[in-house]
Short mmCIF file of N, CA and C in Angstrom, two decimals:
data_model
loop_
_atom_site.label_atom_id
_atom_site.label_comp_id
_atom_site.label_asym_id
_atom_site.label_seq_id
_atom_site.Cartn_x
_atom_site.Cartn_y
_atom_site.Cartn_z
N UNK A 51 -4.11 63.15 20.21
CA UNK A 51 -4.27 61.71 20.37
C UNK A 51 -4.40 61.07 18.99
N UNK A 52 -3.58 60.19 18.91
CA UNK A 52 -3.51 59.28 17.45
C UNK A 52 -4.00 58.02 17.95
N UNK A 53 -4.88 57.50 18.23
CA UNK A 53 -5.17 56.04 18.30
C UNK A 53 -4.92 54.86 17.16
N UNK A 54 -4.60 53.86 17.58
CA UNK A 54 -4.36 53.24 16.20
C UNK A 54 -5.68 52.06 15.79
N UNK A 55 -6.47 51.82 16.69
CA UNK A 55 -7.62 50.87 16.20
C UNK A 55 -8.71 51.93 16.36
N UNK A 56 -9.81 51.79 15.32
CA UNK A 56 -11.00 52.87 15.28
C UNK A 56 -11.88 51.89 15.09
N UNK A 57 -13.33 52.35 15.84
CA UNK A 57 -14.43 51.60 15.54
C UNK A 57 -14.72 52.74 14.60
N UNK A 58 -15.85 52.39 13.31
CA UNK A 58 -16.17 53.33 12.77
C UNK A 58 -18.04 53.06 12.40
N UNK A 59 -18.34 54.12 12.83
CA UNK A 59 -20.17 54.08 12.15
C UNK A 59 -20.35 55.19 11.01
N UNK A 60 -21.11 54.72 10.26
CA UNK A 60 -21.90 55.95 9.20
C UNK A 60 -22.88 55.77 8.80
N UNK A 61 -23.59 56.70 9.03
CA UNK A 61 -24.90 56.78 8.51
C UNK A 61 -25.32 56.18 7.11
N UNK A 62 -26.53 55.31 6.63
CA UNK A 62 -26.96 55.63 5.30
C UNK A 62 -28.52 55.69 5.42
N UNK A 63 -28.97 55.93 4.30
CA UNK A 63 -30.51 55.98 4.70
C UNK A 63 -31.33 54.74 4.13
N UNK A 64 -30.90 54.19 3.30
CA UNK A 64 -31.10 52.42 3.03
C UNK A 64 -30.52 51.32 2.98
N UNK A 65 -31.26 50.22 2.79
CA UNK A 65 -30.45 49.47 2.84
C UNK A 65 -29.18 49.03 2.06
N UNK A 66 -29.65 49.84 0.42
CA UNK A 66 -29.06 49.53 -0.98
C UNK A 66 -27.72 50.35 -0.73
N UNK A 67 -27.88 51.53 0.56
CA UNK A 67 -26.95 52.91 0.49
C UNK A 67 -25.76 52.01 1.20
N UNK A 68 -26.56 51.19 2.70
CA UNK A 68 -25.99 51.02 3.22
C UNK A 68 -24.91 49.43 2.45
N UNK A 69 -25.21 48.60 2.02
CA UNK A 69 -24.48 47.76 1.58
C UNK A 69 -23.47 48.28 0.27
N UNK A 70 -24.16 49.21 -0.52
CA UNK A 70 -23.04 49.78 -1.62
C UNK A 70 -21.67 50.25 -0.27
N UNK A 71 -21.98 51.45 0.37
CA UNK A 71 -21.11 52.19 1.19
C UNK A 71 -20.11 50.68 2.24
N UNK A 72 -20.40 49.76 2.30
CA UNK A 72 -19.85 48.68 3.40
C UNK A 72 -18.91 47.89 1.80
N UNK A 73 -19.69 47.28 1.09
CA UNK A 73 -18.80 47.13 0.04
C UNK A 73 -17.99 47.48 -0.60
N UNK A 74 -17.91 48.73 -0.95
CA UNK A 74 -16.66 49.55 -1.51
C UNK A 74 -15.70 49.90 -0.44
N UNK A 75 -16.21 49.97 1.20
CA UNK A 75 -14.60 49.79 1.68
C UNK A 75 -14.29 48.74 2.19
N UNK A 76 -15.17 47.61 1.89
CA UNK A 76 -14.17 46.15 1.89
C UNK A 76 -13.34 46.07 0.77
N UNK A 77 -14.15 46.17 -0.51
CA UNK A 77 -13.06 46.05 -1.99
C UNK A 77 -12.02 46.89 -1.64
N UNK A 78 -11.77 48.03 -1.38
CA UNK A 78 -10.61 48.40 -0.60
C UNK A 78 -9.91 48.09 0.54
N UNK A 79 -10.21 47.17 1.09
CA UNK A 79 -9.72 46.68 2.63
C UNK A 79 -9.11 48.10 3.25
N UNK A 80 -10.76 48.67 3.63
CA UNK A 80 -10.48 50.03 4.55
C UNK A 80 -11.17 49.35 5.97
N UNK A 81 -11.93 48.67 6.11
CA UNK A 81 -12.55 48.00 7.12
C UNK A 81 -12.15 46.40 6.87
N UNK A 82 -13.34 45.83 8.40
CA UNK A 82 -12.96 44.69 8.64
C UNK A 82 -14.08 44.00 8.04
N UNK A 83 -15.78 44.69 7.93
CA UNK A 83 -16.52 43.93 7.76
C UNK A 83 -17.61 45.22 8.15
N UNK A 84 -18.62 44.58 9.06
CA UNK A 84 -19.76 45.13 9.08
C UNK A 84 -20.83 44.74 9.38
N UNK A 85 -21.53 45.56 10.37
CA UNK A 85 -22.84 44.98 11.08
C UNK A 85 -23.72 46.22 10.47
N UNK A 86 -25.46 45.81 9.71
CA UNK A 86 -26.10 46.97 9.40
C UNK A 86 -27.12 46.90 10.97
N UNK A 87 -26.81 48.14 11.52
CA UNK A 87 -28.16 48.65 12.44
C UNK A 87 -29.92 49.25 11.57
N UNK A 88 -30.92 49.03 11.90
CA UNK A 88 -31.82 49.55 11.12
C UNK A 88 -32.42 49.75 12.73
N UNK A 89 -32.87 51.08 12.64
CA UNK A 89 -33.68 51.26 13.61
C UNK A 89 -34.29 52.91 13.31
N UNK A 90 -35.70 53.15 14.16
CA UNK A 90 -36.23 54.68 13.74
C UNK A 90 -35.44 55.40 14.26
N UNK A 91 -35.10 56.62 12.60
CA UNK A 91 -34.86 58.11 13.59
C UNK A 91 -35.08 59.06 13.14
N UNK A 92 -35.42 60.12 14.42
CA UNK A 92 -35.78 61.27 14.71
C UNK A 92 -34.53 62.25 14.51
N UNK A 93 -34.42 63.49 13.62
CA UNK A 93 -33.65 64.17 13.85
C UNK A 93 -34.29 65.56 13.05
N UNK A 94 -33.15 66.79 13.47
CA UNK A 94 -33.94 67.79 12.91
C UNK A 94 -32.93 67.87 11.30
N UNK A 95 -33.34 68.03 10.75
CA UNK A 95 -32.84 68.57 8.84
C UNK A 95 -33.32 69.31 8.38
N UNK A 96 -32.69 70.36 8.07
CA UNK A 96 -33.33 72.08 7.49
C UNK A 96 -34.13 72.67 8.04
N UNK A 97 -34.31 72.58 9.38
CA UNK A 97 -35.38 73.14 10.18
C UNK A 97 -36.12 72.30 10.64
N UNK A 98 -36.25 71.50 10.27
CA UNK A 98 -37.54 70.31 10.35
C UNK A 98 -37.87 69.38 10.65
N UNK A 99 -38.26 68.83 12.12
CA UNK A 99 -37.91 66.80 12.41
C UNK A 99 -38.42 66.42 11.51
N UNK A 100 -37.75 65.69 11.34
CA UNK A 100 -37.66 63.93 10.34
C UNK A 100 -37.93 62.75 11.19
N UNK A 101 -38.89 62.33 10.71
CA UNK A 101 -38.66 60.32 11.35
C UNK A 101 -38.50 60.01 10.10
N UNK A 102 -37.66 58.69 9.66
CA UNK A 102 -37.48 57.79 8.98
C UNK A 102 -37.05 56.75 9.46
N UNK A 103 -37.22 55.07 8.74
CA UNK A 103 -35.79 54.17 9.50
C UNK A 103 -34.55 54.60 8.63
N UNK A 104 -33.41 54.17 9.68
CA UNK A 104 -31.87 54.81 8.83
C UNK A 104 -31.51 53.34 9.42
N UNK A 105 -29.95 53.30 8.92
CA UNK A 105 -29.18 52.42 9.05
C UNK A 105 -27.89 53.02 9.52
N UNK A 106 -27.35 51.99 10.43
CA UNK A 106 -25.55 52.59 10.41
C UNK A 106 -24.88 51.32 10.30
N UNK A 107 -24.08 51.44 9.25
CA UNK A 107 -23.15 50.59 9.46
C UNK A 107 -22.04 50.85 10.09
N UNK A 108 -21.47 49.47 10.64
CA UNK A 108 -20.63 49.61 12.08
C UNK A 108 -19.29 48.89 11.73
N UNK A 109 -17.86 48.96 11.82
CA UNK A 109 -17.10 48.09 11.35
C UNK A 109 -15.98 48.79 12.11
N UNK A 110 -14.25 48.18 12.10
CA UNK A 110 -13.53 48.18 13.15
C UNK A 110 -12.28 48.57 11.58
N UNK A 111 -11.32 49.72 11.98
CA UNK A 111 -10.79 49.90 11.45
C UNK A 111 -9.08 50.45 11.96
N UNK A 112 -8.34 51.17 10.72
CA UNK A 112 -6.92 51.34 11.63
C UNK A 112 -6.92 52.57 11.37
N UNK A 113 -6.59 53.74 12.12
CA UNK A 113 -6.29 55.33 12.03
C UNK A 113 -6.01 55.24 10.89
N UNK A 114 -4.95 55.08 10.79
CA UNK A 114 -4.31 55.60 8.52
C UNK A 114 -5.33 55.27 7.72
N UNK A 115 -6.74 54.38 7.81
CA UNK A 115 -7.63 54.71 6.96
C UNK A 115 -8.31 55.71 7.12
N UNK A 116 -8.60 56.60 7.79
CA UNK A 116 -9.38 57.42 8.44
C UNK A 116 -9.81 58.09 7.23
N UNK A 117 -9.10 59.08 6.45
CA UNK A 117 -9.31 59.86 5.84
C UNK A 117 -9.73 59.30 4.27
N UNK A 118 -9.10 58.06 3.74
CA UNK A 118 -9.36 57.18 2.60
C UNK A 118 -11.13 56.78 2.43
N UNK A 119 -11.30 56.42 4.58
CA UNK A 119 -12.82 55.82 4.72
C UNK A 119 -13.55 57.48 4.18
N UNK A 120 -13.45 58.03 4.64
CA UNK A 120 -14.69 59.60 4.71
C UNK A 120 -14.41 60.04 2.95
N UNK A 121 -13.07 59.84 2.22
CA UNK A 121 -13.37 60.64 0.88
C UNK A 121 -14.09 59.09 0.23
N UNK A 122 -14.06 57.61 0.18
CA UNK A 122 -15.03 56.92 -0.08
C UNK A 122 -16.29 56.96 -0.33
N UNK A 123 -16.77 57.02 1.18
CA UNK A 123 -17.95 56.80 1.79
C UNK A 123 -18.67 58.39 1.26
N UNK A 124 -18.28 60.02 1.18
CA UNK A 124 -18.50 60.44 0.36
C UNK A 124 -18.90 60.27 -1.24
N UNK A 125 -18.01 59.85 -1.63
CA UNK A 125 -18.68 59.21 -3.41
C UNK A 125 -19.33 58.41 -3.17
N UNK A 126 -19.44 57.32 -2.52
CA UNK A 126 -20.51 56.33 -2.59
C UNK A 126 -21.75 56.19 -1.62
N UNK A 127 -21.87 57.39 -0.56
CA UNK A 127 -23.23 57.52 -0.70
C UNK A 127 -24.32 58.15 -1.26
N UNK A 128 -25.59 58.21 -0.84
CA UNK A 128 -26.82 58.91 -1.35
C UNK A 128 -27.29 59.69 -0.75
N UNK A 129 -26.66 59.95 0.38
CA UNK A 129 -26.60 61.06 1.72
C UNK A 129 -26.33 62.37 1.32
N UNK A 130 -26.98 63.88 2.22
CA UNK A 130 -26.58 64.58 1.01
C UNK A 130 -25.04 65.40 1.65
N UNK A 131 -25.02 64.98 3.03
CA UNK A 131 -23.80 64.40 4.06
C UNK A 131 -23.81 63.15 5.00
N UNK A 132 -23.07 62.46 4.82
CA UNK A 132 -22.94 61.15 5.42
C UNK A 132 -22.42 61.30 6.80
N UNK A 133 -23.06 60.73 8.11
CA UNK A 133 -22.00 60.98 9.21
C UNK A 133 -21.41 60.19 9.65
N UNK A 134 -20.21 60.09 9.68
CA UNK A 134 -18.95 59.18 9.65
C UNK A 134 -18.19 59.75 11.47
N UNK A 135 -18.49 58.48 12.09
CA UNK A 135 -18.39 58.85 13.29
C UNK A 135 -16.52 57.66 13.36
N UNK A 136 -16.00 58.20 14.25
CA UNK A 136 -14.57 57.11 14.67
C UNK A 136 -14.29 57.58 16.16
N UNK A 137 -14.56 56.02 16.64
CA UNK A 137 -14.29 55.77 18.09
C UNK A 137 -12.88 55.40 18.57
N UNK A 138 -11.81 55.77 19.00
CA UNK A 138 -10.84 54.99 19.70
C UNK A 138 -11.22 53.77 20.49
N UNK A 139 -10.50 52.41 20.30
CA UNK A 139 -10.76 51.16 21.55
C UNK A 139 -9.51 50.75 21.97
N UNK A 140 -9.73 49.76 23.04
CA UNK A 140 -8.59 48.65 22.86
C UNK A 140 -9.59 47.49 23.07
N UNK A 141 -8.92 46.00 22.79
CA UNK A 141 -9.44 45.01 22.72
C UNK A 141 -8.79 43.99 23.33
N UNK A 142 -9.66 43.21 22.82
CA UNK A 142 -8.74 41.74 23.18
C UNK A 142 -7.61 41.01 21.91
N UNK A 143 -6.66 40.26 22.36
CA UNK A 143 -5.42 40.65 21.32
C UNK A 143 -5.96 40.00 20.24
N UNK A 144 -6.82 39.10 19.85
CA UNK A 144 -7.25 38.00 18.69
C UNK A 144 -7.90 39.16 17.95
N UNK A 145 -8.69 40.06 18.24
CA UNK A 145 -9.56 40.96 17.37
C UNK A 145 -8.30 42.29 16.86
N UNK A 146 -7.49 42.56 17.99
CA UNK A 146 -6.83 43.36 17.25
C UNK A 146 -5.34 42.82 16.39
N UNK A 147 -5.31 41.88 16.14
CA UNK A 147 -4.67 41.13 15.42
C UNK A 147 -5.14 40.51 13.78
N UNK A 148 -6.41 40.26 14.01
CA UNK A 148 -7.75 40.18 13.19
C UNK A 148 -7.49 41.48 12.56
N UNK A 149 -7.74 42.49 13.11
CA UNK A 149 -8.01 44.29 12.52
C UNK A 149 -7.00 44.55 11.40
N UNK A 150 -5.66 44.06 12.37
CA UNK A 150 -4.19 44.32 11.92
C UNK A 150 -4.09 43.40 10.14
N UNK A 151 -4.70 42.17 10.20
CA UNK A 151 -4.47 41.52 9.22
C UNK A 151 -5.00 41.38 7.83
N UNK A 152 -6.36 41.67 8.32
CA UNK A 152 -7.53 42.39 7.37
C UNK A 152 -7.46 43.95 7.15
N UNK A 153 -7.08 44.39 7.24
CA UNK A 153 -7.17 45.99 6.50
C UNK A 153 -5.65 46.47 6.65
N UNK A 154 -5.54 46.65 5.35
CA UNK A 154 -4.16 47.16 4.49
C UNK A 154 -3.74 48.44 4.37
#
């Protein structure tokens, strides 16, 4: 399955992580934009639960960035792996027209 519109989330662990990582793939028009989530989480890392607050930023993208977004978002976070999640959608035609026009 090749989808051609991707929602995309990734993890950062601040806020500074999360706006560097959303900025550098707008200056690239790899995304459309971006919503930051901040909320607590629980997870296990090296053995060990963690609580912290994290962030994900959330933004709407096209398959052929796929691989441009993850070697990015690699260099520019502070993560010591970033998780870079991509959803297949469909939409309504104004947003995926929007998607189509904004990211190159």
């Amino acid at each position: 399955m090749n989808p051609k519109y991707l929602k995309v989330e990734i993890s950062a662990e601040t806020k500074k992580d999360a706006d560097e990582i959303l900025n550098s793939l707008l200056d690239k028009k790899l995304v459309t934009g971006g919503q930051f989530i901040q909320a607590p989480a629980r997870f296990l890392w090296k053995g060990k639960i963690q609580d912290m607050d994290y962030f994900t930023v959330t933004s709407y993208t096209l398959n052929k960035h796929k691989d441009a977004i993850i070697a990015d978002v690699k260099m520019t976070t502070i993560e010591e792996f970033p998780m870079i999640t991509f959803t297949p959608f469909d939409a309504n035609d104004e947003l995926l027209r929007w998607i189509e026009k904004t990211v190159v």
